[in-house]
PDB file of C-alpha atoms in Angstrom:
ATOM      1  CA  UNK A   1      84.082 165.881 187.890  1.00 56.00           C
ATOM      2  CA  UNK A   2      86.019 168.276 189.588  1.00 68.00           C
ATOM      3  CA  UNK A   3      89.914 169.549 188.920  1.00 67.00           C
ATOM      4  CA  UNK A   4      91.311 167.981 191.419  1.00 71.00           C
ATOM      5  CA  UNK A   5      89.706 163.765 190.200  1.00 79.00           C
ATOM      6  CA  UNK A   6      90.934 164.772 186.465  1.00 79.00           C
ATOM      7  CA  UNK A   7      94.403 165.187 187.531  1.00 78.00           C
ATOM      8  CA  UNK A   8      94.318 162.004 190.489  1.00 80.00           C
ATOM      9  CA  UNK A   9      92.978 160.447 187.276  1.00 80.00           C
ATOM     10  CA  UNK A  10      95.687 161.563 184.732  1.00 79.00           C
ATOM     11  CA  UNK A  11      97.877 160.801 187.310  1.00 79.00           C
ATOM     12  CA  UNK A  12      96.745 157.267 187.705  1.00 82.00           C
ATOM     13  CA  UNK A  13      96.898 156.679 184.140  1.00 88.00           C
ATOM     14  CA  UNK A  14     100.095 157.988 183.766  1.00 85.00           C
ATOM     15  CA  UNK A  15     101.750 155.846 186.557  1.00 86.00           C
ATOM     16  CA  UNK A  16     100.127 152.885 184.494  1.00 89.00           C
ATOM     17  CA  UNK A  17     100.855 153.590 181.071  1.00 89.00           C
ATOM     18  CA  UNK A  18     104.760 153.771 182.148  1.00 89.00           C
ATOM     19  CA  UNK A  19     104.398 150.654 183.645  1.00 90.00           C
ATOM     20  CA  UNK A  20     103.033 149.623 180.302  1.00 90.00           C
ATOM     21  CA  UNK A  21     105.648 151.200 178.499  1.00 90.00           C
ATOM     22  CA  UNK A  22     108.103 149.052 180.797  1.00 92.00           C
ATOM     23  CA  UNK A  23     106.689 145.761 180.441  1.00 90.00           C
ATOM     24  CA  UNK A  24     106.744 146.364 176.723  1.00 88.00           C
ATOM     25  CA  UNK A  25     110.341 147.071 176.747  1.00 89.00           C
ATOM     26  CA  UNK A  26     111.227 144.213 179.052  1.00 90.00           C
ATOM     27  CA  UNK A  27     109.290 142.165 176.437  1.00 87.00           C
ATOM     28  CA  UNK A  28     110.922 142.960 173.305  1.00 88.00           C
ATOM     29  CA  UNK A  29     114.615 143.031 174.963  1.00 89.00           C
ATOM     30  CA  UNK A  30     113.220 139.187 176.264  1.00 87.00           C
ATOM     31  CA  UNK A  31     112.206 138.362 172.466  1.00 84.00           C
ATOM     32  CA  UNK A  32     115.559 139.972 171.209  1.00 84.00           C
ATOM     33  CA  UNK A  33     117.423 137.604 173.629  1.00 85.00           C
ATOM     34  CA  UNK A  34     115.737 134.479 172.251  1.00 82.00           C
ATOM     35  CA  UNK A  35     115.818 135.219 168.798  1.00 79.00           C
ATOM     36  CA  UNK A  36     119.534 135.794 168.849  1.00 80.00           C
ATOM     37  CA  UNK A  37     120.136 132.823 171.760  1.00 79.00           C
ATOM     38  CA  UNK A  38     117.967 129.930 169.129  1.00 74.00           C
ATOM     39  CA  UNK A  39     118.871 131.581 166.286  1.00 75.00           C
ATOM     40  CA  UNK A  40     122.406 130.606 166.971  1.00 74.00           C
ATOM     41  CA  UNK A  41     121.523 127.259 168.319  1.00 70.00           C
ATOM     42  CA  UNK A  42     119.585 126.425 165.590  1.00 68.00           C
ATOM     43  CA  UNK A  43     122.356 127.091 163.241  1.00 74.00           C
ATOM     44  CA  UNK A  44     124.429 124.383 165.031  1.00 77.00           C
ATOM     45  CA  UNK A  45     121.385 121.994 165.210  1.00 78.00           C
ATOM     46  CA  UNK A  46     118.729 122.418 162.147  1.00 76.00           C
ATOM     47  CA  UNK A  47     116.006 120.325 163.940  1.00 80.00           C
ATOM     48  CA  UNK A  48     116.255 122.331 167.131  1.00 74.00           C
ATOM     49  CA  UNK A  49     114.936 125.135 164.740  1.00 73.00           C
ATOM     50  CA  UNK A  50     112.407 123.165 163.398  1.00 75.00           C
ATOM     51  CA  UNK A  51     111.039 121.862 166.889  1.00 76.00           C
ATOM     52  CA  UNK A  52     110.700 125.286 167.424  1.00 73.00           C
ATOM     53  CA  UNK A  53     109.032 126.221 165.056  1.00 72.00           C
ATOM     54  CA  UNK A  54     106.577 123.864 165.993  1.00 77.00           C
ATOM     55  CA  UNK A  55     106.339 124.614 169.345  1.00 72.00           C
ATOM     56  CA  UNK A  56     105.324 128.315 168.323  1.00 70.00           C
ATOM     57  CA  UNK A  57     103.184 127.305 165.488  1.00 67.00           C
ATOM     58  CA  UNK A  58     105.113 129.129 163.158  1.00 54.00           C
ATOM     59  CA  UNK A  59     106.808 127.968 159.330  1.00 48.00           C
ATOM     60  CA  UNK A  60     109.534 129.599 157.843  1.00 46.00           C
ATOM     61  CA  UNK A  61     110.001 129.130 153.658  1.00 43.00           C
ATOM     62  CA  UNK A  62     113.167 128.046 152.924  1.00 40.00           C
ATOM     63  CA  UNK A  63     114.407 126.556 156.471  1.00 43.00           C
TER      64      UNK A  63
END
């Protein structure tokens, strides 16, 4: 493998890594937004919280 090929591969991998990091940040932001939104809604309607927990397959003790 030549130095140019190695540099090209590093640039390509670096670009892909940057895209994945951005997607990860976007997903974290979305998950935070969902947690806050559904947390507020669940305080107003406990049945909604139960339905959401069933929908995502989770259960919380004490709720």
